[in-house]
Amino acid sequence: MTSVAIIGGGPGGYEAALVARQLGADVTLIHSTGLGGSAVLTDCVPSKALIATAGVITAAGSSASLGVRLNGQPPTAANFGVDLRAVNARINALAAAQ
């Protein structure tokens, strides 16, 4: 069996490891942090998750004029918000799924 060592678990290294394995190689992937590279860990995925959260909060802020109510009351900053720990957990789960 052919053995392949790949240094770097970013998009290129990750994909190379998958292809090498599909072709029957014994693969070792060497990377100092989580797989996926900065796009998954610190750039695209986290920023898109935060943008989505901000979009929901922005929409909720103007939802009272559309008749939206929370427990019979118009949505206000006092009765809704963002759980940043939950947002971060979602980002980590998305990164781990890559």
Tab-separated table of C-alpha atoms in Angstrom:
chain	number	residue	atom	x	y	z
A	1	MET	CA	0.000	0.000	0.000
A	2	THR	CA	1.222	3.502	-0.816
A	3	SER	CA	1.724	5.804	2.160
A	4	VAL	CA	1.123	9.536	1.816
A	5	ALA	CA	1.923	12.255	4.363
A	6	ILE	CA	0.165	15.581	3.857
A	7	ILE	CA	1.263	18.654	5.772
A	8	GLY	CA	-1.542	21.154	6.284
A	9	GLY	CA	-5.198	20.466	6.954
A	10	GLY	CA	-6.606	23.440	5.087
A	11	PRO	CA	-8.908	23.023	2.096
A	12	GLY	CA	-6.125	21.766	-0.192
A	13	GLY	CA	-4.586	19.353	2.288
A	14	TYR	CA	-7.941	18.090	3.484
A	15	GLU	CA	-9.119	17.409	-0.070
A	16	ALA	CA	-5.791	15.802	-1.020
A	17	ALA	CA	-6.090	13.460	1.963
A	18	LEU	CA	-9.622	12.445	0.964
A	19	VAL	CA	-8.634	11.758	-2.638
A	20	ALA	CA	-5.484	9.849	-1.650
A	21	ARG	CA	-7.526	7.681	0.699
A	22	GLN	CA	-10.196	7.072	-1.955
A	23	LEU	CA	-7.400	5.897	-4.253
A	24	GLY	CA	-6.285	3.397	-1.629
A	25	ALA	CA	-3.347	5.158	0.003
A	26	ASP	CA	-2.566	5.009	3.702
A	27	VAL	CA	-2.837	8.713	4.608
A	28	THR	CA	-1.353	10.731	7.447
A	29	LEU	CA	-2.542	14.333	7.679
A	30	ILE	CA	-0.380	16.639	9.791
A	31	HIS	CA	-1.894	19.875	11.038
A	32	SER	CA	-1.402	21.924	14.197
A	33	THR	CA	-5.043	22.999	14.643
A	34	GLY	CA	-8.457	21.755	13.543
A	35	LEU	CA	-9.038	20.575	9.989
A	36	GLY	CA	-10.525	22.871	7.401
A	37	GLY	CA	-8.134	25.792	7.574
A	38	SER	CA	-8.861	29.376	8.440
A	39	ALA	CA	-11.964	29.568	6.223
A	40	VAL	CA	-13.727	27.055	8.442
A	41	LEU	CA	-12.151	27.943	11.775
A	42	THR	CA	-11.818	31.737	11.801
A	43	ASP	CA	-12.989	33.346	8.548
A	44	CYS	CA	-15.974	32.419	6.376
A	45	VAL	CA	-17.984	30.046	8.564
A	46	PRO	CA	-17.781	32.090	11.792
A	47	SER	CA	-18.465	35.391	10.032
A	48	LYS	CA	-21.458	33.973	8.143
A	49	ALA	CA	-22.874	32.508	11.355
A	50	LEU	CA	-22.540	35.882	13.099
A	51	ILE	CA	-24.040	37.707	10.103
A	52	ALA	CA	-27.026	35.317	10.143
A	53	THR	CA	-27.517	35.919	13.879
A	54	ALA	CA	-27.313	39.692	13.384
A	55	GLY	CA	-29.831	39.461	10.542
A	56	VAL	CA	-32.354	37.667	12.731
A	57	ILE	CA	-31.909	40.170	15.570
A	58	THR	CA	-32.237	43.093	13.137
A	59	ALA	CA	-35.431	41.626	11.689
A	60	ALA	CA	-36.784	40.961	15.172
A	61	GLY	CA	-36.082	44.572	16.127
A	62	SER	CA	-38.457	45.831	13.453
A	63	SER	CA	-40.977	43.007	13.788
A	64	ALA	CA	-43.311	44.862	16.177
A	65	SER	CA	-44.536	46.989	13.268
A	66	LEU	CA	-45.470	43.732	11.526
A	67	GLY	CA	-47.578	42.609	14.467
A	68	VAL	CA	-45.080	40.151	15.938
A	69	ARG	CA	-45.513	39.590	19.672
A	70	LEU	CA	-43.504	37.677	22.267
A	71	ASN	CA	-45.717	36.447	25.077
A	72	GLY	CA	-48.265	39.055	24.065
A	73	GLN	CA	-45.774	41.932	24.118
A	74	PRO	CA	-43.963	43.700	21.280
A	75	PRO	CA	-40.372	42.453	20.921
A	76	THR	CA	-37.924	44.724	22.728
A	77	ALA	CA	-34.287	44.489	23.747
A	78	ALA	CA	-35.538	43.527	27.212
A	79	ASN	CA	-37.282	40.346	26.026
A	80	PHE	CA	-34.950	39.011	23.356
A	81	GLY	CA	-31.227	38.864	22.729
A	82	VAL	CA	-28.302	36.746	21.606
A	83	ASP	CA	-26.701	33.893	23.516
A	84	LEU	CA	-23.115	34.221	22.259
A	85	ARG	CA	-22.133	30.910	23.871
A	86	ALA	CA	-24.800	29.178	21.777
A	87	VAL	CA	-23.637	31.006	18.641
A	88	ASN	CA	-20.035	29.966	19.349
A	89	ALA	CA	-21.125	26.361	19.983
A	90	ARG	CA	-22.896	26.356	16.610
A	91	ILE	CA	-19.779	27.706	14.889
A	92	ASN	CA	-17.649	25.016	16.545
A	93	ALA	CA	-20.133	22.316	15.502
A	94	LEU	CA	-20.085	23.564	11.907
A	95	ALA	CA	-16.274	23.549	11.903
A	96	ALA	CA	-16.163	20.036	13.377
A	97	ALA	CA	-18.546	18.774	10.693
A	98	GLN	CA	-16.151	19.816	7.925
